[in-house]
Short mmCIF file of C-alpha atoms in Angstrom, two decimals:
data_model
loop_
_atom_site.label_atom_id
_atom_site.label_comp_id
_atom_site.label_asym_id
_atom_site.label_seq_id
_atom_site.Cartn_x
_atom_site.Cartn_y
_atom_site.Cartn_z
CA MET U 22 -51.07 -52.73 83.71
CA LYS U 23 -53.36 -49.93 82.64
CA GLU U 24 -51.48 -46.98 81.18
CA LYS U 25 -51.66 -43.81 83.23
CA THR U 26 -54.06 -41.20 81.86
CA PRO U 27 -52.12 -38.23 80.47
CA ARG U 28 -52.39 -35.09 82.59
CA LEU U 29 -52.19 -31.52 81.35
CA SER U 30 -49.28 -29.93 83.19
CA ALA U 31 -49.06 -26.47 81.63
CA GLU U 32 -51.09 -23.31 81.29
CA VAL U 33 -51.94 -23.42 77.58
CA PHE U 34 -53.27 -20.65 75.36
CA ILE U 35 -54.94 -21.19 71.99
CA ILE U 36 -54.41 -18.36 69.51
CA PRO U 37 -56.34 -18.52 66.21
CA LEU U 38 -54.35 -18.15 63.01
CA LYS U 39 -55.40 -18.05 59.38
CA GLY U 40 -56.43 -21.20 57.51
CA ARG U 41 -58.07 -22.97 60.46
CA LYS U 42 -54.75 -23.26 62.23
CA TYR U 43 -54.01 -22.40 65.83
CA LEU U 44 -50.93 -21.29 67.71
CA ILE U 45 -50.70 -23.43 70.84
CA TYR U 46 -48.55 -21.71 73.41
CA ALA U 47 -47.39 -22.68 76.91
CA PRO U 48 -45.51 -19.58 78.12
CA LEU U 49 -44.14 -21.00 81.36
CA ARG U 50 -42.69 -23.95 79.42
CA LYS U 51 -41.35 -21.61 76.72
CA ALA U 52 -43.02 -23.94 74.27
CA ALA U 53 -45.27 -23.52 71.25
CA PHE U 54 -46.39 -25.17 68.02
CA VAL U 55 -49.01 -24.70 65.34
CA GLY U 56 -51.85 -27.23 65.35
CA ASN U 57 -55.30 -27.84 63.92
CA GLY U 58 -58.77 -27.96 65.43
CA ALA U 59 -58.45 -31.61 66.39
CA THR U 60 -55.38 -30.84 68.50
CA VAL U 61 -57.19 -27.96 70.16
CA ASN U 62 -60.11 -30.24 71.04
CA PHE U 63 -57.71 -32.89 72.33
CA LEU U 64 -56.12 -30.34 74.66
CA ALA U 65 -59.53 -29.06 75.77
CA ASP U 66 -60.49 -32.59 76.77
CA LEU U 67 -57.27 -33.03 78.73
CA LYS U 68 -57.95 -29.77 80.53
CA ASP U 69 -61.33 -31.19 81.56
CA GLY U 70 -59.63 -34.37 82.78
CA CYS U 71 -60.85 -36.46 79.84
CA TYR U 72 -58.47 -38.50 77.67
CA ARG U 73 -59.92 -39.81 74.43
CA ALA U 74 -57.47 -42.52 73.37
CA GLU U 75 -59.29 -42.98 70.07
CA ALA U 76 -58.26 -39.45 69.09
CA ASP U 77 -54.59 -40.47 69.45
CA PRO U 78 -54.45 -44.19 68.64
CA GLY U 79 -50.68 -44.31 68.20
CA GLY U 80 -49.93 -42.03 71.12
CA GLU U 81 -47.99 -39.57 68.94
CA ILE U 82 -49.87 -36.51 70.14
CA VAL U 83 -49.34 -37.30 73.83
CA GLU U 84 -45.68 -38.10 73.24
CA PHE U 85 -45.22 -34.80 71.41
CA LEU U 86 -46.92 -32.89 74.22
CA ARG U 87 -44.72 -34.66 76.76
CA ARG U 88 -41.63 -33.48 74.91
CA LEU U 89 -42.91 -29.94 75.28
CA GLU U 90 -43.72 -30.50 78.99
CA ILE U 91 -47.32 -29.60 78.26
CA VAL U 92 -48.38 -33.06 79.44
CA ASP U 93 -47.12 -35.16 82.38
CA ALA U 94 -44.41 -32.77 83.56
CA GLY U 95 -43.85 -31.25 86.98
CA GLU U 96 -45.82 -28.33 88.32
CA GLU U 97 -45.24 -25.00 86.66
CA THR U 98 -43.71 -22.21 88.69
CA PRO U 99 -44.95 -18.75 87.65
CA PRO U 100 -42.32 -16.02 87.90
CA ASN U 101 -42.49 -14.18 91.19
CA TYR U 102 -40.15 -11.27 91.74
CA ASP U 103 -42.16 -9.50 94.43
CA ARG U 104 -40.04 -7.52 96.88
CA GLU U 105 -40.30 -7.38 100.66
CA GLY U 106 -38.75 -5.40 103.51
CA GLU U 107 -36.88 -2.12 103.44
CA PRO U 108 -35.52 -1.28 99.98
CA CYS U 109 -31.78 -1.73 99.67
CA PRO U 110 -30.91 -0.64 96.12
CA THR U 111 -27.47 -0.98 94.56
CA ALA U 112 -28.42 1.10 91.51
CA VAL U 113 -29.36 4.77 91.38
CA SER U 114 -30.80 6.88 88.56
CA LEU U 115 -30.20 10.60 88.86
CA PHE U 116 -32.78 12.92 87.26
CA LEU U 117 -30.26 15.72 86.90
CA THR U 118 -32.50 18.46 85.53
CA THR U 119 -35.87 19.41 84.10
CA ALA U 120 -34.12 21.70 81.59
CA CYS U 121 -33.64 20.63 77.98
CA ASN U 122 -31.98 21.89 74.82
CA LEU U 123 -34.79 20.47 72.66
CA ARG U 124 -38.56 20.99 72.60
CA CYS U 125 -39.75 17.63 71.25
CA THR U 126 -43.42 17.89 70.35
CA TYR U 127 -44.29 14.59 72.07
CA CYS U 128 -42.21 14.97 75.25
CA TYR U 129 -44.00 13.22 78.12
CA ALA U 130 -42.42 15.61 80.62
CA SER U 131 -42.83 18.83 78.61
CA ALA U 132 -39.14 19.33 79.30
CA GLY U 133 -37.98 22.91 79.10
CA ASP U 134 -41.46 24.36 79.63
CA THR U 135 -41.61 23.83 83.38
CA VAL U 136 -39.75 25.62 86.16
CA ARG U 137 -36.10 24.67 85.86
CA GLU U 138 -34.81 22.35 88.55
CA SER U 139 -31.22 21.15 88.71
CA MET U 140 -29.68 18.58 91.01
CA SER U 141 -26.91 19.69 93.33
CA MET U 142 -23.85 17.61 94.13
CA ASP U 143 -25.12 17.17 97.69
CA VAL U 144 -28.23 15.34 96.40
CA ALA U 145 -26.21 13.25 93.95
CA ARG U 146 -23.57 12.42 96.55
CA ARG U 147 -26.14 11.20 99.07
CA GLY U 148 -27.75 8.89 96.52
CA ILE U 149 -24.43 7.45 95.38
CA ASP U 150 -23.17 6.93 98.93
CA PHE U 151 -26.43 5.18 99.81
CA VAL U 152 -26.22 2.58 97.03
CA VAL U 153 -22.49 2.02 97.58
CA ALA U 154 -23.13 1.31 101.27
CA ASN U 155 -25.92 -1.09 100.31
CA ALA U 156 -23.66 -2.91 97.85
CA VAL U 157 -20.97 -3.33 100.49
CA ARG U 158 -23.52 -4.58 103.04
CA GLN U 159 -25.00 -7.07 100.56
CA LYS U 160 -21.61 -8.10 99.17
CA SER U 161 -22.73 -7.10 95.69
CA PRO U 162 -19.92 -6.86 93.13
CA ALA U 163 -21.01 -3.64 91.45
CA VAL U 164 -23.02 -0.43 91.59
CA GLU U 165 -25.06 1.00 88.72
CA LEU U 166 -25.25 4.73 88.09
CA ASN U 167 -27.70 6.02 85.48
CA TYR U 168 -28.39 9.57 84.31
CA HIS U 169 -31.96 10.16 83.19
CA GLY U 170 -34.99 12.27 83.92
CA GLY U 171 -37.49 14.75 82.56
CA GLY U 172 -34.85 16.84 80.83
CA GLU U 173 -31.51 16.37 79.07
CA PRO U 174 -29.01 15.11 81.71
CA THR U 175 -26.01 16.70 79.99
CA VAL U 176 -27.49 20.18 80.47
CA ASN U 177 -26.45 19.81 84.12
CA TRP U 178 -22.95 18.88 83.00
CA ARG U 179 -21.07 19.84 86.16
CA THR U 180 -23.15 17.63 88.43
CA LEU U 181 -23.02 14.78 85.89
CA THR U 182 -19.22 14.74 85.69
CA CYS U 183 -18.61 15.49 89.37
CA SER U 184 -21.09 12.83 90.52
CA PHE U 185 -19.45 10.27 88.24
CA ASN U 186 -16.03 11.09 89.67
CA HIS U 187 -17.42 10.76 93.18
CA ALA U 188 -19.01 7.40 92.32
CA ARG U 189 -15.76 6.15 90.82
CA ARG U 190 -13.79 7.10 93.94
CA ARG U 191 -16.34 5.55 96.29
CA THR U 192 -16.62 2.28 94.36
CA GLN U 193 -12.86 1.97 93.98
CA ASP U 194 -12.38 2.48 97.70
CA ALA U 195 -15.02 -0.18 98.38
CA GLY U 196 -13.61 -2.66 95.86
CA LEU U 197 -16.71 -2.47 93.65
CA ASP U 198 -17.19 -2.20 89.91
CA LEU U 199 -19.06 0.83 88.58
CA HIS U 200 -21.41 0.55 85.60
CA ALA U 201 -22.44 4.03 84.46
CA SER U 202 -24.67 5.05 81.56
CA THR U 203 -26.85 7.91 80.40
CA ALA U 204 -29.94 8.68 78.41
CA THR U 205 -29.45 11.56 75.99
CA ASN U 206 -31.07 13.37 73.10
CA GLY U 207 -27.73 13.44 71.29
CA MET U 208 -27.39 17.26 71.27
CA LEU U 209 -23.83 17.00 72.55
CA THR U 210 -20.70 19.04 72.05
CA ASP U 211 -17.53 17.29 70.95
CA ARG U 212 -16.10 17.84 74.43
CA GLN U 213 -19.09 16.08 75.96
CA ILE U 214 -18.88 13.23 73.45
CA ASP U 215 -15.20 12.74 74.27
CA TRP U 216 -15.94 12.61 77.99
CA ILE U 217 -18.91 10.24 77.65
CA THR U 218 -17.09 7.76 75.40
CA ALA U 219 -14.08 7.80 77.74
CA HIS U 220 -15.96 7.35 81.00
CA LEU U 221 -19.39 5.75 80.59
CA GLN U 222 -20.21 2.17 79.60
CA GLY U 223 -23.21 3.01 77.45
CA ALA U 224 -25.92 5.41 76.37
CA SER U 225 -29.53 5.31 75.22
CA LEU U 226 -29.91 7.95 72.53
CA SER U 227 -33.30 9.21 71.38
CA CYS U 228 -33.45 9.53 67.61
CA ASP U 229 -36.43 9.19 65.27
CA GLY U 230 -34.49 7.94 62.28
CA MET U 231 -33.84 9.62 58.95
CA PRO U 232 -33.24 13.39 59.13
CA GLU U 233 -36.67 14.22 57.72
CA ALA U 234 -38.35 12.23 60.51
CA GLN U 235 -35.99 13.51 63.22
CA ASP U 236 -36.64 17.12 62.31
CA ARG U 237 -40.45 16.77 62.35
CA HIS U 238 -40.77 16.50 66.11
CA ARG U 239 -37.34 16.68 67.76
CA VAL U 240 -36.73 20.41 67.40
CA ARG U 241 -34.64 23.05 69.11
CA PRO U 242 -36.28 25.87 71.11
CA SER U 243 -35.98 28.02 67.98
CA GLY U 244 -37.96 25.45 65.98
CA ARG U 245 -34.95 24.34 63.91
CA GLY U 246 -34.32 20.65 63.42
CA SER U 247 -31.82 18.66 65.44
CA SER U 248 -30.77 15.98 62.96
CA ALA U 249 -27.38 17.41 61.95
CA ARG U 250 -26.04 17.53 65.51
CA VAL U 251 -27.57 14.17 66.53
CA MET U 252 -26.17 12.37 63.46
CA HIS U 253 -22.79 13.90 64.26
CA THR U 254 -23.01 12.45 67.77
CA LEU U 255 -23.87 9.01 66.39
CA ARG U 256 -20.92 9.08 64.00
CA ARG U 257 -18.60 10.11 66.84
CA PHE U 258 -19.93 7.29 69.01
CA ASP U 259 -19.21 4.85 66.19
CA GLU U 260 -15.69 6.20 65.67
CA ALA U 261 -14.99 5.67 69.37
CA GLY U 262 -16.43 2.13 69.35
CA PHE U 263 -18.83 3.26 72.06
CA SER U 264 -21.76 1.05 73.10
CA TYR U 265 -25.13 2.71 72.59
CA GLY U 266 -28.73 1.95 71.72
CA ILE U 267 -31.27 4.07 69.88
CA ARG U 268 -34.80 4.75 71.11
CA MET U 269 -37.18 5.77 68.30
CA THR U 270 -40.60 7.26 69.02
CA ALA U 271 -43.34 6.90 66.40
CA THR U 272 -46.04 9.53 66.36
CA ALA U 273 -49.08 8.97 64.16
CA GLU U 274 -47.44 11.32 61.65
CA LEU U 275 -44.12 9.42 61.70
CA ILE U 276 -45.51 5.90 61.30
CA PRO U 277 -45.16 6.02 57.47
CA PHE U 278 -41.45 6.87 57.91
CA MET U 279 -40.71 3.97 60.26
CA ALA U 280 -39.37 1.35 57.84
CA ASP U 281 -37.26 3.86 55.89
CA SER U 282 -35.89 5.21 59.17
CA VAL U 283 -34.85 1.71 60.22
CA ASP U 284 -33.08 1.32 56.88
CA TYR U 285 -31.36 4.64 57.43
CA ILE U 286 -30.18 3.86 60.95
CA PHE U 287 -28.82 0.38 60.24
CA SER U 288 -27.15 1.44 57.00
CA SER U 289 -25.57 4.54 58.52
CA PHE U 290 -24.65 3.65 62.12
CA ARG U 291 -23.44 0.77 64.27
CA THR U 292 -25.98 0.91 67.09
CA GLY U 293 -26.23 -2.17 69.26
CA SER U 294 -30.02 -1.98 69.57
CA LEU U 295 -33.01 -0.12 68.17
CA GLN U 296 -36.20 0.15 70.21
CA ILE U 297 -39.37 1.58 68.66
CA GLU U 298 -42.34 2.75 70.72
CA PRO U 299 -45.57 4.56 69.81
CA ALA U 300 -45.75 8.09 71.19
CA TYR U 301 -47.26 8.37 74.65
CA GLN U 302 -50.35 10.62 74.85
CA ILE U 303 -49.25 12.78 77.73
CA GLY U 304 -47.30 16.01 78.14
CA ARG U 305 -46.99 17.89 74.84
CA TYR U 306 -48.58 14.98 72.97
CA ALA U 307 -51.65 14.68 75.20
CA ASP U 308 -54.18 15.91 72.63
CA GLN U 309 -52.56 14.40 69.55
CA PRO U 310 -53.72 11.36 67.51
CA SER U 311 -52.92 7.96 68.97
CA ALA U 312 -50.08 6.01 67.43
CA GLU U 313 -51.21 2.78 69.11
CA THR U 314 -52.90 1.62 65.92
CA GLU U 315 -53.01 -1.06 63.23
CA ALA U 316 -50.89 1.29 61.16
CA PHE U 317 -48.16 1.08 63.82
CA LEU U 318 -48.33 -2.71 63.71
CA SER U 319 -48.03 -2.85 59.94
CA ALA U 320 -45.16 -0.38 59.89
CA TYR U 321 -43.36 -2.19 62.70
CA ARG U 322 -43.59 -5.50 60.88
CA GLU U 323 -42.17 -3.96 57.72
CA ALA U 324 -39.45 -2.29 59.79
CA GLN U 325 -38.57 -5.69 61.26
CA ARG U 326 -38.21 -7.11 57.76
CA ARG U 327 -35.94 -4.22 56.82
CA ALA U 328 -33.83 -4.78 59.94
CA ALA U 329 -33.39 -8.44 59.04
CA LYS U 330 -31.57 -7.40 55.86
CA TYR U 331 -28.79 -6.11 58.09
CA GLY U 332 -28.85 -9.12 60.39
CA LYS U 333 -30.51 -6.96 63.06
CA GLN U 334 -33.72 -6.96 65.06
CA ILE U 335 -35.79 -4.11 66.41
CA THR U 336 -37.48 -4.28 69.80
CA TYR U 337 -40.68 -3.06 71.42
CA SER U 338 -41.05 -3.07 75.19
CA GLY U 339 -44.40 -4.88 75.39
CA ALA U 340 -43.30 -7.96 73.40
CA ARG U 341 -40.36 -9.98 74.73
CA VAL U 342 -40.89 -13.70 74.25
CA GLY U 343 -38.30 -15.71 76.15
CA THR U 344 -38.42 -13.41 79.18
CA LEU U 345 -40.75 -14.59 81.92
CA THR U 346 -41.65 -12.04 84.57
CA ASN U 347 -44.56 -10.77 86.62
CA HIS U 348 -43.31 -7.15 86.61
CA PHE U 349 -43.01 -5.04 83.46
CA CYS U 350 -40.17 -2.85 84.74
CA ALA U 351 -38.39 -1.70 87.86
CA ALA U 352 -41.12 0.81 88.74
CA SER U 353 -42.72 -1.93 90.84
CA GLN U 354 -39.37 -3.48 91.78
CA ASP U 355 -37.92 -0.81 94.08
CA SER U 356 -36.40 1.33 91.33
CA PHE U 357 -34.38 4.05 93.08
CA ALA U 358 -34.47 7.27 91.06
CA LEU U 359 -33.80 10.69 92.53
CA LEU U 360 -35.44 13.95 91.54
CA PRO U 361 -33.35 17.14 91.70
CA ASP U 362 -34.53 17.77 95.29
CA GLY U 363 -33.74 14.20 96.39
CA THR U 364 -37.31 12.84 96.31
CA VAL U 365 -37.32 9.12 95.47
CA SER U 366 -39.38 8.00 92.48
CA SER U 367 -39.87 4.47 91.19
CA CYS U 368 -40.64 5.55 87.62
CA PHE U 369 -38.64 7.34 84.93
CA GLU U 370 -41.83 8.97 83.64
CA ALA U 371 -42.77 10.29 87.08
CA CYS U 372 -39.79 12.60 87.24
CA SER U 373 -41.29 15.86 88.47
CA HIS U 374 -43.56 17.08 91.24
CA SER U 375 -45.78 18.51 88.52
CA ASN U 376 -46.69 15.00 87.37
CA PRO U 377 -50.37 14.51 88.31
CA HIS U 378 -49.64 10.94 89.41
CA ALA U 379 -46.55 11.72 91.46
CA HIS U 380 -48.32 10.55 94.63
CA VAL U 381 -48.42 7.01 93.22
CA PHE U 382 -44.74 6.72 92.32
CA PHE U 383 -42.89 8.91 94.86
CA TYR U 384 -42.09 6.71 97.83
CA GLY U 385 -39.15 8.27 99.68
CA ARG U 386 -37.20 11.36 100.63
CA PRO U 387 -33.85 12.13 102.26
CA ASP U 388 -33.57 11.48 105.95
CA GLU U 389 -33.72 14.92 107.55
CA ASP U 390 -32.61 13.86 111.03
CA GLY U 391 -28.92 14.10 110.34
CA GLY U 392 -28.76 10.72 108.66
CA ARG U 393 -27.23 10.01 105.28
CA GLY U 394 -29.98 7.73 104.04
CA TYR U 395 -33.65 7.92 103.12
CA ARG U 396 -37.04 7.55 104.69
CA PHE U 397 -39.38 5.32 102.72
CA ASP U 398 -43.16 5.31 102.69
CA MET U 399 -43.59 1.54 103.01
CA GLU U 400 -47.34 1.68 102.43
CA ARG U 401 -46.89 3.45 99.11
CA LEU U 402 -44.00 1.18 98.20
CA GLY U 403 -46.20 -1.79 99.03
CA LEU U 404 -48.80 -0.62 96.51
CA LEU U 405 -46.10 -0.42 93.85
CA ARG U 406 -44.74 -3.84 94.72
CA ARG U 407 -48.20 -5.38 94.36
CA GLN U 408 -48.43 -4.47 90.68
CA GLY U 409 -47.47 -7.97 89.58
CA VAL U 410 -49.51 -9.18 86.60
CA GLN U 411 -50.82 -12.16 88.57
CA ARG U 412 -53.01 -9.71 90.50
CA ARG U 413 -54.67 -8.20 87.41
CA GLU U 414 -57.95 -9.86 86.58
CA HIS U 415 -58.00 -8.19 83.16
CA CYS U 416 -54.74 -9.95 82.24
CA SER U 417 -55.56 -13.41 83.58
CA GLU U 418 -56.63 -14.91 80.23
CA CYS U 419 -54.06 -13.10 78.08
CA PHE U 420 -51.39 -15.29 76.49
CA ALA U 421 -48.84 -12.44 76.71
CA LYS U 422 -49.21 -11.89 80.45
CA TRP U 423 -45.94 -13.53 81.56
CA THR U 424 -43.88 -11.58 79.00
CA CYS U 425 -45.70 -8.25 78.80
CA ALA U 426 -46.29 -8.48 82.58
CA GLY U 427 -49.16 -6.02 82.48
CA ASP U 428 -47.18 -3.41 80.52
CA CYS U 429 -46.22 0.04 81.82
CA PHE U 430 -47.83 0.83 85.16
CA HIS U 431 -47.51 4.57 84.63
CA LYS U 432 -49.47 4.33 81.37
CA ALA U 433 -52.09 2.20 83.12
CA VAL U 434 -52.49 4.78 85.89
CA VAL U 435 -52.84 7.60 83.37
CA ILE U 436 -55.52 5.72 81.41
CA ASN U 437 -57.38 3.81 84.11
CA GLY U 438 -56.72 5.88 87.21
CA ARG U 439 -55.01 4.51 90.31
CA ALA U 440 -58.23 3.54 92.08
CA ALA U 441 -59.87 1.90 89.06
CA GLU U 442 -59.50 -1.74 88.12
CA PHE U 443 -57.03 -2.14 85.26
CA SER U 444 -58.97 -2.53 82.01
CA GLY U 445 -56.19 -2.46 79.45
CA THR U 446 -54.66 0.19 77.25
CA GLY U 447 -54.36 0.83 73.54
CA ARG U 448 -51.05 -1.01 73.61
CA CYS U 449 -52.62 -4.34 74.61
CA HIS U 450 -53.49 -5.30 71.04
CA ILE U 451 -50.02 -4.33 69.84
CA ASN U 452 -48.46 -6.34 72.67
CA ARG U 453 -50.41 -9.47 71.76
CA GLU U 454 -49.84 -9.20 68.02
CA LEU U 455 -46.09 -8.65 68.29
CA THR U 456 -45.79 -11.37 70.92
CA LYS U 457 -47.56 -13.75 68.53
CA ASP U 458 -45.13 -12.75 65.79
CA GLN U 459 -42.18 -13.54 68.05
CA ILE U 460 -43.56 -16.96 69.00
CA LEU U 461 -44.05 -17.88 65.34
CA GLN U 462 -40.53 -16.66 64.61
CA ARG U 463 -39.14 -18.87 67.39
CA ILE U 464 -40.94 -21.87 65.88
CA ALA U 465 -39.56 -21.09 62.42
CA GLU U 466 -36.02 -20.68 63.76
CA ALA U 467 -36.30 -24.01 65.61
CA GLY U 468 -37.08 -25.87 62.40
CA GLY U 469 -40.73 -25.10 61.81
CA ILE U 470 -42.25 -27.83 64.00
CA CYS U 471 -42.18 -26.42 67.49
CA TRP U 472 -40.27 -24.20 69.85
CA HIS U 473 -39.12 -25.31 73.29
CA GLU U 474 -36.37 -23.32 74.93
CA LEU U 475 -35.75 -25.38 78.02
CA PRO U 476 -32.77 -27.79 77.83
CA ASP U 477 -32.95 -31.59 77.55
CA HIS U 478 -36.39 -31.60 75.98
CA LEU U 479 -35.77 -31.29 72.28
CA CYS U 480 -38.46 -31.57 69.63
CA GLU U 481 -36.54 -33.45 66.98
CA GLN U 482 -39.32 -35.52 65.49
CA ALA U 483 -42.05 -34.22 63.27
CA TYR U 484 -45.27 -36.15 63.14
CA GLY U 485 -47.10 -34.60 60.23
CA ASP U 486 -50.21 -32.50 59.91
CA GLU U 487 -52.31 -34.60 62.29
CA ARG U 488 -51.41 -32.59 65.37
#
């Protein structure tokens, strides 16, 4: 009986490496290996429906590709998390205030410079009651409560603590768990630290690393640095065994400090995670030099090597191999975030009516007809929901598309405009390079031959340099 012709069964990307080698990557199979030009040509022929048996006389190449599900496997299923119908969130983010006790030079929201807005308990209560009712209706086990926004949430301390107490009462009465966390700049009093570590499950703390770096851009209204108080907060968090992550922002000026700052953080504190992002050219940083550069890449790679000395890893939002998704974040997944006046936003960066792109991301408001819920603009929400990467022509041939998922939609709108076809951002090159790094790392950790994350298909046999 004639043997069945092998059939390519995966979307495969070929990524050139040095030394006439190629990274061969099938994202939806979570599979990759490094091959030579002959292997690339073999795959190209299979893609065209042509099998040259003479190029694989012993069948080792086909067998290897079968193990990776690149050949003769079932149909691939791209990730599809598109939403439909009326939103029914069980998580709420409260943008408590536009006020801030810092004046960071790269703040995307120019916090503290705009008209001060503060959320009342009535606004917070409505949002909490809404998500609790949704959780009960959907039989969800828990509700999430997050404090965030275009200012420092703890500046509106009364509403923060009172809203938490209200959420705790409502979830307890409904038999639900409550997961509460906050973003913060770390400029906290000891009383606030004690309350946060006793009541919340976690925090994301913005810190740019070693004191010299922290004090360059994260300054008080007087211009003085903030490092002493922020480092005190971190030490107190550690003493309490509190769970927190650090978010570091790299301006063009701070890129040379990045690796030393990673050393400083991991040698001084017990943070659970460290995320590093290039500064966003908006708000106070709009006219400043871009940090989305080759220098950022080089510094990030060195910072990753430094982190490894402590058994740690750093993260960057646009590179996340192992996660398959068609949406970068919850901004296109019915994120339910409330401005101080109760307006519903889908995006943490669209946190004020002064945002020039507010009309893209604001999709709801409180029901004014005596109800306790919200009225949603379903047409606007539909536009947000359709931001899946599968609909972006620019991303169709990018090997990082199912992990990057088109990157931050807010950044894309700022750069490309809402009406324009997406044409990429300065982060695209960084996303691809760091994604490539992660794939190669997965191969190395799996033994150096190949990486395949799915169970029951293990690549245990090497077959030499012929692949």
